[in-house]
Amino acid sequence: QGHVFTYDPGFTSTASCDSTITYIDGDEGVLLHRGYPIGQLASKSHYLEVCYLLLYGELPTAAELEKFELTITRHTMIHEQMHNFFRGFRRDAHPMATMVGVVGAMSAFYHDSTDISDSQQREIASHRLIAKMPTIAAMAYKYSIGQPFVYPRNDLDYAANFLHMCFSVPAEEYHVNPILSRAMDRIFTLHADHEQNASTSTVRLASSSGANPFACIAAGIACLWGPAHGGANQACLEMLREIGTPDRIPEYIARAKDKNDPFRLMGFGHRVYKNMDPRATVMKQSADEVLELLGVEDNPLLQVAKELEQIALHDEYFVSKKLFPNVDFYSGIILEAMGFPTSMFTPIFALSRTVGWVSQWKEMIADPQNKIGRPRQLYLGETARDYVDVENR
Ligand code: SDX
């Protein structure tokens, strides 16, 4: 074979970075946000407080939290002219396609928060993205089901407002059950950030060119959409539905083990966790709580999920390869029970992860030395050769 060239960009190019935001120990199943264990944050805190922690590094005082929550609440509406964007899509467009388009287009509307060299503009962009993402996700949902858009309300908290915007109709207000709102908020918290996963690395790489924050977050949404990443919650529910009944599980377990079969057990395995994903543990408790509240604990999908989990946790293949249920395994069951279509599962992941993307983006902007540079390659192609005219080929 010819000589192997390696591409040298002429400067130190790293595909990794330093960060103080999130720590994961995949072997021990540990996830810390600014040092706080995810289990404590999920049970004792709430999403906007976790947003503050991720953005600023410390838990807020009561006064700081009140001011932050008011700021977010007051930025939940989107520019009225952006409604036209949604109407340009087909009704059956996947909500993730709509979100990528609309979020990217925010840079065409919010010119006072695109200059990343201005710290004030970076702050405004951060707040706008966190505040408006639930509104955009809810509007994508409403548009896909042919219902009118529902405006956010300032008297509802972040999670309740999202449920309101998704499920209220002009003819009838949706009464948010506090337990469902708490479960929704917990899903937001459990998905808030996760170190240098594919979509966060995409945001960092896009930001390293100096692109505006809205374009960078749109890139993160696009990457998250993949079924190996954030799209896994939708793929997992569709897999459970395809399995249908517990007696059909062995057929799918066999397929997952078959190296010649591209089928993967959706909701299992992780690039980092070789122990139980600590988020899945909390999510499982939340699933039991929500399904009991809704009186659907005998949900056939949940029966298949629980049976599948037990088999996978004891099957030699999964045990030897340390393939545990991940965060996506139970989130889809909760969202399905709440009444969301599977097409909304990943948009909900995207709105939750916005604070992680924004926090990591801010961290990188603040330290230019911490940029993900131009990743290296090992060139394995042809060595140099001369052009051959078509008549001589
Ligand atoms: C998320 O990075 C993040 O942090 C992501 C995320 C976040 O919060 O941002 O945590 C969110 O993306 C969670 C993952 C959601 N994806 C899925 O549930 C899709 C199904 N999972 C697989 O696609 C897979 O597990 C990956 C992509 C998640 C990880 O794949 P890897 O890196 O190959 O996993 P591995 O190295 O641990 O695999 C070891 C072995 C391999 O077989 P061998 O080469 O050793 O023979 O296990 C196999 C894999 O082929 N394997 C599976 C499997 N996952 C891995 N076999 C069957 N079913 C699976 N789900």
CSV table of C-alpha atoms and ligand atoms in Angstrom, one decimal:
chain,number,residue,atom,x,y,z
A,1,GLN,CA,0.0,0.0,0.0
A,2,GLY,CA,1.2,3.6,-0.7
A,3,HIS,CA,2.7,5.9,1.9
A,4,VAL,CA,0.3,6.9,4.7
A,5,PHE,CA,0.1,10.7,5.1
A,6,THR,CA,-1.0,12.3,8.3
A,7,TYR,CA,-2.6,15.7,8.0
A,8,ASP,CA,-0.7,18.3,10.2
A,9,PRO,CA,-2.7,21.6,10.4
A,10,GLY,CA,0.4,23.4,11.5
A,11,PHE,CA,-0.9,24.2,15.0
A,12,THR,CA,-1.9,22.2,18.1
A,13,SER,CA,-5.2,20.7,17.2
A,14,THR,CA,-7.1,19.0,20.0
A,15,ALA,CA,-10.4,17.2,19.8
A,16,SER,CA,-10.8,17.4,23.6
A,17,CYS,CA,-11.2,20.3,26.0
A,18,ASP,CA,-11.0,21.3,29.7
A,19,SER,CA,-14.2,21.9,31.6
A,20,THR,CA,-15.4,22.6,35.1
A,21,ILE,CA,-19.1,22.0,34.4
A,22,THR,CA,-19.9,18.2,34.5
A,23,TYR,CA,-18.0,15.2,35.7
A,24,ILE,CA,-18.8,11.6,34.7
A,25,ASP,CA,-17.2,8.5,36.1
A,26,GLY,CA,-18.6,5.8,33.7
A,27,ASP,CA,-17.2,2.9,35.7
A,28,GLU,CA,-18.8,4.0,39.0
A,29,GLY,CA,-21.9,5.5,37.4
A,30,VAL,CA,-21.2,9.0,38.8
A,31,LEU,CA,-22.6,12.2,37.3
A,32,LEU,CA,-21.8,15.6,39.0
A,33,HIS,CA,-22.9,19.0,37.9
A,34,ARG,CA,-20.4,21.6,39.4
A,35,GLY,CA,-19.7,18.9,42.0
A,36,TYR,CA,-23.3,18.2,43.0
A,37,PRO,CA,-24.5,14.5,42.3
A,38,ILE,CA,-27.3,14.3,39.8
A,39,GLY,CA,-29.5,12.3,42.2
A,40,GLN,CA,-29.5,15.1,44.8
A,41,LEU,CA,-30.2,17.7,42.1
A,42,ALA,CA,-33.1,15.7,40.7
A,43,SER,CA,-34.7,15.2,44.1
A,44,LYS,CA,-33.9,18.5,45.9
A,45,SER,CA,-33.5,21.1,43.2
A,46,HIS,CA,-35.4,22.1,40.1
A,47,TYR,CA,-34.5,22.8,36.5
A,48,LEU,CA,-34.1,26.6,36.5
A,49,GLU,CA,-32.0,26.3,39.6
A,50,VAL,CA,-29.8,23.7,37.9
A,51,CYS,CA,-29.6,26.0,34.9
A,52,TYR,CA,-28.2,28.8,37.2
A,53,LEU,CA,-25.7,26.3,38.7
A,54,LEU,CA,-24.5,25.1,35.2
A,55,LEU,CA,-24.3,28.7,33.9
A,56,TYR,CA,-22.6,30.4,36.9
A,57,GLY,CA,-20.9,27.6,38.8
A,58,GLU,CA,-22.7,28.0,42.2
A,59,LEU,CA,-26.2,27.3,43.5
A,60,PRO,CA,-28.0,30.7,43.7
A,61,THR,CA,-29.1,32.6,46.8
A,62,ALA,CA,-32.9,33.0,47.0
A,63,ALA,CA,-32.6,36.6,45.6
A,64,GLU,CA,-30.3,35.4,42.7
A,65,LEU,CA,-32.7,32.6,41.9
A,66,GLU,CA,-35.8,34.9,42.0
A,67,LYS,CA,-34.1,37.4,39.6
A,68,PHE,CA,-32.9,34.6,37.2
A,69,GLU,CA,-36.4,32.9,37.1
A,70,LEU,CA,-38.0,36.3,36.4
A,71,THR,CA,-35.6,37.0,33.6
A,72,ILE,CA,-36.3,33.6,32.0
A,73,THR,CA,-40.0,33.9,32.5
A,74,ARG,CA,-40.0,37.3,30.8
A,75,HIS,CA,-38.2,36.0,27.7
A,76,THR,CA,-40.5,33.0,26.9
A,77,MET,CA,-42.3,34.6,24.0
A,78,ILE,CA,-40.7,34.5,20.6
A,79,HIS,CA,-40.8,37.4,18.0
A,80,GLU,CA,-44.4,37.3,16.5
A,81,GLN,CA,-43.0,37.3,13.0
A,82,MET,CA,-41.2,34.0,13.7
A,83,HIS,CA,-44.6,32.3,13.7
A,84,ASN,CA,-44.4,32.5,9.9
A,85,PHE,CA,-41.4,30.2,10.0
A,86,PHE,CA,-43.5,27.3,11.4
A,87,ARG,CA,-46.1,27.8,8.6
A,88,GLY,CA,-43.4,27.3,6.0
A,89,PHE,CA,-43.0,23.6,7.1
A,90,ARG,CA,-45.2,20.7,6.0
A,91,ARG,CA,-47.5,19.7,8.9
A,92,ASP,CA,-45.9,16.3,8.9
A,93,ALA,CA,-42.3,17.7,9.3
A,94,HIS,CA,-40.5,16.1,12.3
A,95,PRO,CA,-40.5,18.7,15.1
A,96,MET,CA,-36.7,18.3,15.3
A,97,ALA,CA,-36.5,19.6,11.7
A,98,THR,CA,-38.7,22.6,12.7
A,99,MET,CA,-36.5,23.2,15.8
A,100,VAL,CA,-33.3,23.2,13.8
A,101,GLY,CA,-34.7,25.7,11.4
A,102,VAL,CA,-36.4,28.0,13.8
A,103,VAL,CA,-33.5,28.1,16.3
A,104,GLY,CA,-31.0,28.7,13.6
A,105,ALA,CA,-33.2,31.5,12.3
A,106,MET,CA,-33.2,33.3,15.7
A,107,SER,CA,-30.0,34.9,14.6
A,108,ALA,CA,-32.1,36.7,11.9
A,109,PHE,CA,-34.3,38.2,14.6
A,110,TYR,CA,-32.3,38.8,17.7
A,111,HIS,CA,-29.4,41.0,16.4
A,112,ASP,CA,-28.7,42.3,19.9
A,113,SER,CA,-27.3,39.0,21.0
A,114,THR,CA,-25.2,37.6,18.2
A,115,ASP,CA,-21.9,39.4,18.9
A,116,ILE,CA,-20.0,36.8,20.9
A,117,SER,CA,-17.2,39.3,21.7
A,118,ASP,CA,-19.7,41.2,23.9
A,119,SER,CA,-20.3,39.6,27.3
A,120,GLN,CA,-23.7,41.4,27.7
A,121,GLN,CA,-24.8,40.0,24.3
A,122,ARG,CA,-23.6,36.5,25.3
A,123,GLU,CA,-25.7,36.8,28.5
A,124,ILE,CA,-28.8,37.9,26.6
A,125,ALA,CA,-28.4,35.0,24.1
A,126,SER,CA,-28.0,32.5,26.9
A,127,HIS,CA,-31.2,33.6,28.6
A,128,ARG,CA,-33.1,33.9,25.3
A,129,LEU,CA,-32.2,30.3,24.3
A,130,ILE,CA,-33.1,28.8,27.7
A,131,ALA,CA,-36.4,30.8,27.9
A,132,LYS,CA,-37.6,30.3,24.3
A,133,MET,CA,-36.7,26.7,23.7
A,134,PRO,CA,-39.9,25.3,25.4
A,135,THR,CA,-42.0,27.8,23.4
A,136,ILE,CA,-40.4,26.7,20.1
A,137,ALA,CA,-40.7,23.0,21.0
A,138,ALA,CA,-44.4,23.4,22.0
A,139,MET,CA,-45.1,25.4,18.8
A,140,ALA,CA,-43.4,22.7,16.7
A,141,TYR,CA,-45.8,20.2,18.4
A,142,LYS,CA,-48.9,22.3,18.0
A,143,TYR,CA,-48.1,22.9,14.3
A,144,SER,CA,-47.6,19.2,13.7
A,145,ILE,CA,-51.1,18.3,15.1
A,146,GLY,CA,-52.9,21.2,13.4
A,147,GLN,CA,-53.7,23.1,16.6
A,148,PRO,CA,-53.2,26.8,17.2
A,149,PHE,CA,-50.1,28.0,19.0
A,150,VAL,CA,-50.6,28.6,22.7
A,151,TYR,CA,-48.7,31.5,24.3
A,152,PRO,CA,-46.6,31.1,27.4
A,153,ARG,CA,-48.0,32.3,30.7
A,154,ASN,CA,-45.9,34.2,33.3
A,155,ASP,CA,-47.8,32.7,36.3
A,156,LEU,CA,-46.7,29.2,35.5
A,157,ASP,CA,-43.2,27.7,36.3
A,158,TYR,CA,-41.0,26.5,33.5
A,159,ALA,CA,-42.2,22.9,33.3
A,160,ALA,CA,-45.9,23.7,33.9
A,161,ASN,CA,-45.7,26.4,31.2
A,162,PHE,CA,-44.3,23.9,28.7
A,163,LEU,CA,-47.2,21.4,29.5
A,164,HIS,CA,-49.6,24.3,29.2
A,165,MET,CA,-48.3,25.4,25.8
A,166,CYS,CA,-48.4,21.8,24.5
A,167,PHE,CA,-51.8,20.6,25.8
A,168,SER,CA,-54.0,23.7,26.3
A,169,VAL,CA,-56.4,24.7,23.5
A,170,PRO,CA,-58.3,28.0,23.2
A,171,ALA,CA,-61.5,26.1,24.1
A,172,GLU,CA,-60.1,24.6,27.2
A,173,GLU,CA,-57.2,25.4,29.5
A,174,TYR,CA,-55.0,22.4,30.4
A,175,HIS,CA,-54.9,22.0,34.2
A,176,VAL,CA,-51.3,21.0,35.1
A,177,ASN,CA,-51.1,18.3,37.6
A,178,PRO,CA,-48.3,19.2,40.1
A,179,ILE,CA,-46.9,15.6,40.0
A,180,LEU,CA,-46.7,15.6,36.2
A,181,SER,CA,-45.2,19.1,36.2
A,182,ARG,CA,-42.6,17.8,38.7
A,183,ALA,CA,-41.9,14.8,36.6
A,184,MET,CA,-41.5,17.0,33.5
A,185,ASP,CA,-39.1,19.3,35.4
A,186,ARG,CA,-37.1,16.2,36.6
A,187,ILE,CA,-36.8,15.1,32.9
A,188,PHE,CA,-35.5,18.5,32.0
A,189,THR,CA,-32.9,18.3,34.9
A,190,LEU,CA,-31.8,14.8,34.1
A,191,HIS,CA,-31.0,15.8,30.5
A,192,ALA,CA,-29.5,19.2,31.3
A,193,ASP,CA,-25.8,18.5,30.6
A,194,HIS,CA,-23.6,15.5,30.1
A,195,GLU,CA,-20.0,16.5,29.5
A,196,GLN,CA,-18.6,16.2,26.0
A,197,ASN,CA,-21.3,14.1,24.3
A,198,ALA,CA,-21.7,14.3,20.5
A,199,SER,CA,-24.1,17.3,20.4
A,200,THR,CA,-22.2,19.3,23.0
A,201,SER,CA,-19.0,18.7,21.1
A,202,THR,CA,-20.8,19.8,18.0
A,203,VAL,CA,-21.8,23.1,19.7
A,204,ARG,CA,-18.2,23.6,20.9
A,205,LEU,CA,-16.8,22.9,17.4
A,206,ALA,CA,-19.3,25.2,15.7
A,207,SER,CA,-18.6,27.9,18.2
A,208,SER,CA,-14.8,27.6,17.7
A,209,SER,CA,-15.3,29.3,14.3
A,210,GLY,CA,-16.9,32.3,16.0
A,211,ALA,CA,-20.4,31.5,14.7
A,212,ASN,CA,-23.3,33.1,16.5
A,213,PRO,CA,-24.9,31.2,19.5
A,214,PHE,CA,-28.2,30.5,17.7
A,215,ALA,CA,-26.4,28.9,14.8
A,216,CYS,CA,-24.3,26.8,17.1
A,217,ILE,CA,-27.2,25.6,19.2
A,218,ALA,CA,-29.1,24.7,16.0
A,219,ALA,CA,-26.0,22.5,15.1
A,220,GLY,CA,-26.3,20.8,18.5
A,221,ILE,CA,-30.0,20.1,17.9
A,222,ALA,CA,-29.2,18.6,14.5
A,223,CYS,CA,-26.6,16.3,16.0
A,224,LEU,CA,-28.8,15.3,19.0
A,225,TRP,CA,-31.5,14.0,16.5
A,226,GLY,CA,-29.5,10.9,15.6
A,227,PRO,CA,-30.9,7.6,17.0
A,228,ALA,CA,-27.6,6.7,18.6
A,229,HIS,CA,-27.8,9.9,20.6
A,230,GLY,CA,-30.8,11.9,21.6
A,231,GLY,CA,-33.0,10.2,19.1
A,232,ALA,CA,-32.7,7.0,21.1
A,233,ASN,CA,-35.7,7.8,23.3
A,234,GLN,CA,-38.0,7.9,20.3
A,235,ALA,CA,-36.3,4.8,18.8
A,236,CYS,CA,-36.6,3.0,22.2
A,237,LEU,CA,-40.4,3.6,22.4
A,238,GLU,CA,-40.8,2.5,18.8
A,239,MET,CA,-38.8,-0.6,19.6
A,240,LEU,CA,-40.9,-1.4,22.6
A,241,ARG,CA,-44.0,-0.9,20.6
A,242,GLU,CA,-42.6,-3.2,17.8
A,243,ILE,CA,-41.8,-5.9,20.4
A,244,GLY,CA,-45.4,-5.5,21.7
A,245,THR,CA,-45.5,-8.4,24.2
A,246,PRO,CA,-43.0,-9.9,26.6
A,247,ASP,CA,-43.0,-13.2,24.8
A,248,ARG,CA,-41.4,-11.6,21.8
A,249,ILE,CA,-38.4,-10.2,23.8
A,250,PRO,CA,-36.1,-13.2,23.2
A,251,GLU,CA,-36.3,-12.7,19.4
A,252,TYR,CA,-35.0,-9.1,19.8
A,253,ILE,CA,-32.4,-10.1,22.4
A,254,ALA,CA,-31.1,-12.6,19.9
A,255,ARG,CA,-31.0,-9.9,17.1
A,256,ALA,CA,-29.1,-7.5,19.4
A,257,LYS,CA,-26.4,-10.2,20.0
A,258,ASP,CA,-26.2,-11.0,16.3
A,259,LYS,CA,-23.1,-9.3,14.9
A,260,ASN,CA,-24.5,-9.6,11.4
A,261,ASP,CA,-27.7,-7.8,12.5
A,262,PRO,CA,-27.3,-4.0,12.7
A,263,PHE,CA,-30.2,-4.0,15.3
A,264,ARG,CA,-29.2,-2.4,18.6
A,265,LEU,CA,-31.3,-2.6,21.7
A,266,MET,CA,-32.4,1.1,21.9
A,267,GLY,CA,-32.1,2.6,25.4
A,268,PHE,CA,-29.2,0.3,26.3
A,269,GLY,CA,-25.5,0.9,26.4
A,270,HIS,CA,-23.5,4.1,26.6
A,271,ARG,CA,-20.2,5.5,25.2
A,272,VAL,CA,-19.1,6.3,28.8
A,273,TYR,CA,-21.2,4.5,31.4
A,274,LYS,CA,-20.1,0.9,32.0
A,275,ASN,CA,-22.3,0.9,35.1
A,276,MET,CA,-25.9,2.0,35.5
A,277,ASP,CA,-26.5,5.5,34.1
A,278,PRO,CA,-27.4,7.4,37.4
A,279,ARG,CA,-30.0,9.3,35.4
A,280,ALA,CA,-31.8,6.1,34.4
A,281,THR,CA,-32.1,5.1,38.1
A,282,VAL,CA,-34.0,8.4,38.9
A,283,MET,CA,-35.9,8.2,35.6
A,284,LYS,CA,-37.2,4.7,36.5
A,285,GLN,CA,-38.5,5.9,39.9
A,286,SER,CA,-40.2,8.8,38.1
A,287,ALA,CA,-41.8,6.4,35.6
A,288,ASP,CA,-43.3,4.3,38.3
A,289,GLU,CA,-44.7,7.5,40.0
A,290,VAL,CA,-46.2,8.9,36.8
A,291,LEU,CA,-47.7,5.7,35.6
A,292,GLU,CA,-49.3,5.0,39.0
A,293,LEU,CA,-50.7,8.6,39.1
A,294,LEU,CA,-52.2,8.1,35.6
A,295,GLY,CA,-53.4,4.7,36.5
A,296,VAL,CA,-51.5,3.1,33.7
A,297,GLU,CA,-49.0,1.1,35.6
A,298,ASP,CA,-50.2,-1.9,33.7
A,299,ASN,CA,-49.2,-0.1,30.5
A,300,PRO,CA,-48.1,-2.9,28.1
A,301,LEU,CA,-45.1,-0.9,27.0
A,302,LEU,CA,-44.0,-0.7,30.6
A,303,GLN,CA,-44.4,-4.4,31.0
A,304,VAL,CA,-42.2,-5.1,28.0
A,305,ALA,CA,-39.7,-2.5,29.3
A,306,LYS,CA,-39.5,-4.0,32.8
A,307,GLU,CA,-39.2,-7.5,31.4
A,308,LEU,CA,-36.6,-6.4,28.9
A,309,GLU,CA,-34.6,-4.6,31.6
A,310,GLN,CA,-34.6,-7.7,33.8
A,311,ILE,CA,-33.5,-10.0,31.0
A,312,ALA,CA,-30.8,-7.6,29.8
A,313,LEU,CA,-29.5,-7.0,33.4
A,314,HIS,CA,-28.9,-10.7,33.8
A,315,ASP,CA,-28.1,-11.9,30.3
A,316,GLU,CA,-24.4,-12.8,29.8
A,317,TYR,CA,-24.1,-10.7,26.6
A,318,PHE,CA,-25.2,-7.5,28.2
A,319,VAL,CA,-23.6,-8.1,31.5
A,320,SER,CA,-20.2,-9.0,29.9
A,321,LYS,CA,-20.4,-5.9,27.7
A,322,LYS,CA,-21.7,-3.7,30.6
A,323,LEU,CA,-24.7,-2.6,28.6
A,324,PHE,CA,-27.1,-1.0,31.1
A,325,PRO,CA,-30.3,0.9,30.5
A,326,ASN,CA,-29.5,4.5,29.8
A,327,VAL,CA,-31.4,7.8,30.3
A,328,ASP,CA,-33.4,7.2,27.2
A,329,PHE,CA,-34.8,3.9,28.3
A,330,TYR,CA,-37.4,5.2,30.8
A,331,SER,CA,-37.8,8.8,29.6
A,332,GLY,CA,-39.9,7.7,26.6
A,333,ILE,CA,-42.2,5.7,28.8
A,334,ILE,CA,-42.9,8.7,31.0
A,335,LEU,CA,-43.4,11.0,28.0
A,336,GLU,CA,-45.7,8.5,26.3
A,337,ALA,CA,-47.8,8.3,29.5
A,338,MET,CA,-48.0,12.1,29.6
A,339,GLY,CA,-49.6,12.1,26.1
A,340,PHE,CA,-46.6,13.2,24.0
A,341,PRO,CA,-46.1,11.5,20.6
A,342,THR,CA,-42.8,9.8,20.1
A,343,SER,CA,-41.8,12.6,17.6
A,344,MET,CA,-41.7,15.0,20.6
A,345,PHE,CA,-39.3,12.9,22.7
A,346,THR,CA,-36.1,14.3,21.2
A,347,PRO,CA,-37.4,17.9,21.0
A,348,ILE,CA,-37.9,17.6,24.8
A,349,PHE,CA,-34.3,16.3,25.2
A,350,ALA,CA,-33.1,19.2,23.1
A,351,LEU,CA,-34.9,21.9,25.2
A,352,SER,CA,-33.5,20.2,28.3
A,353,ARG,CA,-30.0,20.1,27.0
A,354,THR,CA,-30.0,23.7,25.8
A,355,VAL,CA,-28.6,24.9,29.1
A,356,GLY,CA,-25.8,22.4,28.8
A,357,TRP,CA,-24.9,23.5,25.3
A,358,VAL,CA,-25.1,27.1,26.3
A,359,SER,CA,-23.0,26.6,29.5
A,360,GLN,CA,-20.3,24.8,27.6
A,361,TRP,CA,-20.4,27.4,24.8
A,362,LYS,CA,-19.9,30.2,27.3
A,363,GLU,CA,-17.1,28.3,29.0
A,364,MET,CA,-15.3,27.9,25.7
A,365,ILE,CA,-15.8,31.5,24.6
A,366,ALA,CA,-14.4,32.7,27.9
A,367,ASP,CA,-11.2,30.7,27.4
A,368,PRO,CA,-10.0,30.8,23.7
A,369,GLN,CA,-7.2,28.4,24.6
A,370,ASN,CA,-9.9,25.9,25.4
A,371,LYS,CA,-11.3,25.6,21.9
A,372,ILE,CA,-11.8,22.3,20.1
A,373,GLY,CA,-9.4,23.0,17.3
A,374,ARG,CA,-9.4,21.3,13.9
A,375,PRO,CA,-9.5,17.5,14.6
A,376,ARG,CA,-6.5,15.6,13.2
A,377,GLN,CA,-6.9,12.8,10.6
A,378,LEU,CA,-4.8,9.8,9.6
A,379,TYR,CA,-4.8,9.9,5.8
A,380,LEU,CA,-5.2,6.4,4.3
A,381,GLY,CA,-6.0,7.4,0.8
A,382,GLU,CA,-4.1,7.3,-2.5
A,383,THR,CA,-0.6,8.7,-2.8
A,384,ALA,CA,-0.1,11.5,-5.3
A,385,ARG,CA,-0.8,10.5,-8.9
A,386,ASP,CA,-1.3,12.1,-12.4
A,387,TYR,CA,-4.6,12.8,-14.1
A,388,VAL,CA,-5.6,10.3,-16.8
A,389,ASP,CA,-7.7,11.5,-19.8
A,390,VAL,CA,-11.0,9.7,-20.1
A,391,GLU,CA,-10.0,8.0,-23.4
A,392,ASN,CA,-7.1,6.3,-21.5
A,393,ARG,CA,-9.1,5.1,-18.5
B,1,SDX,C1,-27.3,9.2,24.8
B,1,SDX,O1,-22.6,10.6,25.1
B,1,SDX,C2,-23.5,10.9,25.9
B,1,SDX,O2,-23.4,11.3,27.0
B,1,SDX,C3,-24.9,10.7,25.3
B,1,SDX,C4,-26.1,10.9,26.2
B,1,SDX,C5,-26.2,12.3,26.7
B,1,SDX,O3,-26.8,12.5,27.7
B,1,SDX,O4,-25.8,13.2,25.9
B,1,SDX,O5,-25.9,10.1,27.4
B,1,SDX,C6,-27.4,10.5,25.6
B,1,SDX,O6,-26.9,9.3,23.6
B,1,SDX,C7,-27.4,7.9,25.5
B,1,SDX,C8,-27.2,6.7,24.5
B,1,SDX,C9,-28.5,6.6,23.7
B,1,SDX,N1,-28.4,5.6,22.6
B,1,SDX,C10,-29.0,4.4,22.6
B,1,SDX,O7,-29.6,4.0,23.5
B,1,SDX,C11,-28.8,3.7,21.3
B,1,SDX,C12,-28.5,2.2,21.6
B,1,SDX,N2,-27.1,2.3,22.1
B,1,SDX,C13,-26.0,2.0,21.2
B,1,SDX,O8,-26.2,2.6,20.0
B,1,SDX,C14,-24.7,2.1,21.9
B,1,SDX,O9,-24.7,1.6,23.1
B,1,SDX,C15,-24.0,3.5,22.0
B,1,SDX,C16,-23.9,4.1,20.6
B,1,SDX,C17,-24.7,4.3,22.9
B,1,SDX,C18,-22.6,3.2,22.5
B,1,SDX,O10,-22.0,2.4,21.5
B,1,SDX,P1,-20.6,1.8,21.7
B,1,SDX,O11,-19.6,3.0,22.0
B,1,SDX,O12,-20.2,0.9,20.7
B,1,SDX,O13,-20.8,1.0,23.1
B,1,SDX,P2,-19.7,0.0,23.6
B,1,SDX,O14,-18.4,0.3,23.2
B,1,SDX,O15,-20.0,0.0,25.1
B,1,SDX,O16,-20.2,-1.4,23.0
B,1,SDX,C19,-19.6,-2.5,23.5
B,1,SDX,C20,-20.2,-3.7,22.7
B,1,SDX,C21,-20.0,-3.5,21.2
B,1,SDX,O17,-19.9,-4.9,20.7
B,1,SDX,P3,-18.4,-5.5,20.4
B,1,SDX,O18,-17.8,-4.6,19.4
B,1,SDX,O19,-17.7,-5.4,21.8
B,1,SDX,O20,-18.7,-6.9,19.9
B,1,SDX,O21,-21.6,-3.8,22.9
B,1,SDX,C22,-22.3,-3.6,21.7
B,1,SDX,C23,-21.3,-3.0,20.7
B,1,SDX,O22,-21.6,-3.4,19.4
B,1,SDX,N3,-23.5,-2.8,22.0
B,1,SDX,C24,-24.7,-3.2,21.8
B,1,SDX,C25,-25.5,-2.1,22.2
B,1,SDX,N4,-24.7,-1.1,22.6
B,1,SDX,C26,-23.4,-1.5,22.4
B,1,SDX,N5,-25.3,-4.3,21.4
B,1,SDX,C27,-26.7,-4.4,21.4
B,1,SDX,N6,-27.5,-3.4,21.8
B,1,SDX,C28,-26.9,-2.2,22.2
B,1,SDX,N7,-27.7,-1.2,22.6
